[in-house]
Amino acid sequence: MKEELKSMKDNDVWDLVELPKGIKTIGCKWIFKTKHDSKGNVKRYKARLVAKGYTQKKGIDYKETFSPISKKDSLRIAMTLVAHFDLELHQMDIKTAFLNGDLHEEVYMD
């Protein structure tokens, strides 16, 4: 939890403000996961703070949703191009990728 909160603070994810009149808030909850290595030993614990977005209504609280994903076929094509053109490929694990999106709506969270 400390790592997740530090990441949010470092990236200026939120501002602590008074709730304006007539605005409803979105709840949140912590999701905890245990990561294991190939032998089944505990490697690390992860915590993520997620919004309870299911309380929102499309067209009222938001206009669209987007979640960047990659499919196996896309990865295969990229790997084929790398091999064919003798390119270098670098792998990155971005923990805070979701923080880089542009949010046009104001969101108030409990």
mmCIF file of C-alpha atoms in Angstrom:
data_model
loop_
_atom_site.group_PDB
_atom_site.id
_atom_site.type_symbol
_atom_site.label_atom_id
_atom_site.label_comp_id
_atom_site.label_asym_id
_atom_site.label_seq_id
_atom_site.Cartn_x
_atom_site.Cartn_y
_atom_site.Cartn_z
ATOM 1 C CA MET A 1 0.000 0.000 0.000
ATOM 2 C CA LYS A 2 2.815 2.380 0.824
ATOM 3 C CA GLU A 3 4.371 1.880 -2.626
ATOM 4 C CA GLU A 4 1.038 2.524 -4.375
ATOM 5 C CA LEU A 5 0.321 5.644 -2.302
ATOM 6 C CA LYS A 6 3.860 6.943 -2.894
ATOM 7 C CA SER A 7 3.441 6.423 -6.642
ATOM 8 C CA MET A 8 0.171 8.355 -6.623
ATOM 9 C CA LYS A 9 1.694 11.172 -4.590
ATOM 10 C CA ASP A 10 4.793 11.376 -6.833
ATOM 11 C CA ASN A 11 2.586 11.589 -9.952
ATOM 12 C CA ASP A 12 0.170 14.181 -8.510
ATOM 13 C CA VAL A 13 -2.793 11.862 -9.069
ATOM 14 C CA TRP A 14 -5.227 13.774 -6.904
ATOM 15 C CA ASP A 15 -5.956 16.988 -5.064
ATOM 16 C CA LEU A 16 -7.658 16.937 -1.682
ATOM 17 C CA VAL A 17 -10.656 19.286 -1.993
ATOM 18 C CA GLU A 18 -14.016 19.969 -0.428
ATOM 19 C CA LEU A 19 -16.881 18.198 -2.209
ATOM 20 C CA PRO A 20 -18.964 20.702 -4.197
ATOM 21 C CA LYS A 21 -22.712 20.701 -3.550
ATOM 22 C CA GLY A 22 -24.707 18.416 -5.823
ATOM 23 C CA ILE A 23 -21.729 16.233 -6.784
ATOM 24 C CA LYS A 24 -21.733 12.541 -5.982
ATOM 25 C CA THR A 25 -18.569 10.661 -5.149
ATOM 26 C CA ILE A 26 -17.201 7.372 -6.418
ATOM 27 C CA GLY A 27 -16.128 4.884 -3.790
ATOM 28 C CA CYS A 28 -12.852 3.027 -3.865
ATOM 29 C CA LYS A 29 -11.349 -0.123 -2.436
ATOM 30 C CA TRP A 30 -7.967 -1.770 -2.057
ATOM 31 C CA ILE A 31 -7.216 -4.907 -4.092
ATOM 32 C CA PHE A 32 -4.507 -7.132 -2.624
ATOM 33 C CA LYS A 33 -2.602 -9.805 -4.558
ATOM 34 C CA THR A 34 0.206 -12.157 -3.675
ATOM 35 C CA LYS A 35 2.796 -12.739 -6.413
ATOM 36 C CA HIS A 36 4.546 -16.122 -6.459
ATOM 37 C CA ASP A 37 7.701 -17.286 -8.207
ATOM 38 C CA SER A 38 7.861 -20.403 -10.409
ATOM 39 C CA LYS A 39 8.330 -22.634 -7.330
ATOM 40 C CA GLY A 40 5.269 -21.271 -5.568
ATOM 41 C CA ASN A 41 7.158 -19.196 -3.018
ATOM 42 C CA VAL A 42 5.798 -15.779 -2.147
ATOM 43 C CA LYS A 43 7.741 -13.258 -4.215
ATOM 44 C CA ARG A 44 5.957 -10.063 -3.171
ATOM 45 C CA TYR A 45 2.662 -8.550 -2.164
ATOM 46 C CA LYS A 46 0.843 -6.031 -4.364
ATOM 47 C CA ALA A 47 -1.833 -3.514 -3.476
ATOM 48 C CA ARG A 48 -3.872 -1.416 -5.894
ATOM 49 C CA LEU A 49 -6.399 1.293 -5.115
ATOM 50 C CA VAL A 50 -9.291 1.017 -7.556
ATOM 51 C CA ALA A 51 -12.380 3.141 -8.098
ATOM 52 C CA LYS A 52 -15.786 1.522 -7.908
ATOM 53 C CA GLY A 53 -16.665 2.703 -11.402
ATOM 54 C CA TYR A 54 -19.732 0.487 -11.630
ATOM 55 C CA THR A 55 -21.704 3.206 -9.822
ATOM 56 C CA GLN A 56 -21.265 5.578 -12.774
ATOM 57 C CA LYS A 57 -23.665 6.052 -15.688
ATOM 58 C CA LYS A 58 -22.427 6.463 -19.272
ATOM 59 C CA GLY A 59 -23.263 9.870 -20.716
ATOM 60 C CA ILE A 60 -23.750 11.365 -17.240
ATOM 61 C CA ASP A 61 -20.560 10.572 -15.327
ATOM 62 C CA TYR A 62 -18.352 9.752 -18.330
ATOM 63 C CA LYS A 63 -18.454 9.637 -22.126
ATOM 64 C CA GLU A 64 -16.126 6.777 -23.066
ATOM 65 C CA THR A 65 -13.798 4.175 -21.614
ATOM 66 C CA PHE A 66 -10.451 2.940 -22.842
ATOM 67 C CA SER A 67 -8.165 0.223 -21.571
ATOM 68 C CA PRO A 68 -4.907 -0.362 -23.462
ATOM 69 C CA ILE A 69 -4.234 -4.048 -23.938
ATOM 70 C CA SER A 70 -2.129 -6.163 -26.228
ATOM 71 C CA LYS A 71 -3.106 -9.433 -27.830
ATOM 72 C CA LYS A 72 -0.841 -12.370 -28.497
ATOM 73 C CA ASP A 73 -1.189 -11.821 -32.265
ATOM 74 C CA SER A 74 0.003 -8.212 -31.906
ATOM 75 C CA LEU A 75 3.021 -9.371 -29.911
ATOM 76 C CA ARG A 76 3.818 -12.034 -32.525
ATOM 77 C CA ILE A 77 3.694 -9.445 -35.317
ATOM 78 C CA ALA A 78 5.978 -7.103 -33.374
ATOM 79 C CA MET A 79 8.431 -9.928 -32.673
ATOM 80 C CA THR A 80 8.403 -10.961 -36.353
ATOM 81 C CA LEU A 81 9.192 -7.397 -37.451
ATOM 82 C CA VAL A 82 11.992 -7.150 -34.886
ATOM 83 C CA ALA A 83 13.540 -10.387 -36.123
ATOM 84 C CA HIS A 84 13.067 -9.579 -39.829
ATOM 85 C CA PHE A 85 14.589 -6.103 -39.671
ATOM 86 C CA ASP A 86 17.237 -7.078 -37.067
ATOM 87 C CA LEU A 87 15.932 -4.509 -34.579
ATOM 88 C CA GLU A 88 16.446 -4.318 -30.841
ATOM 89 C CA LEU A 89 13.495 -4.891 -28.549
ATOM 90 C CA HIS A 90 13.302 -3.519 -25.016
ATOM 91 C CA GLN A 91 10.823 -4.752 -22.435
ATOM 92 C CA MET A 92 9.414 -2.355 -19.865
ATOM 93 C CA ASP A 93 7.241 -3.014 -16.848
ATOM 94 C CA ILE A 94 5.320 0.161 -16.178
ATOM 95 C CA LYS A 95 3.547 0.078 -12.850
ATOM 96 C CA THR A 96 1.844 3.430 -13.256
ATOM 97 C CA ALA A 97 0.851 3.350 -16.935
ATOM 98 C CA PHE A 98 -2.741 4.195 -16.044
ATOM 99 C CA LEU A 99 -1.571 7.479 -14.517
ATOM 100 C CA ASN A 100 -0.442 8.784 -17.910
ATOM 101 C CA GLY A 101 -3.918 8.994 -19.433
ATOM 102 C CA ASP A 102 -5.801 12.236 -20.029
ATOM 103 C CA LEU A 103 -8.934 12.591 -17.930
ATOM 104 C CA HIS A 104 -11.344 15.261 -19.140
ATOM 105 C CA GLU A 105 -13.988 14.842 -16.441
ATOM 106 C CA GLU A 106 -13.675 15.845 -12.814
ATOM 107 C CA VAL A 107 -13.910 12.804 -10.559
ATOM 108 C CA TYR A 108 -14.576 12.984 -6.839
ATOM 109 C CA MET A 109 -13.663 9.875 -4.893
ATOM 110 C CA ASP A 110 -14.272 8.782 -1.293
#
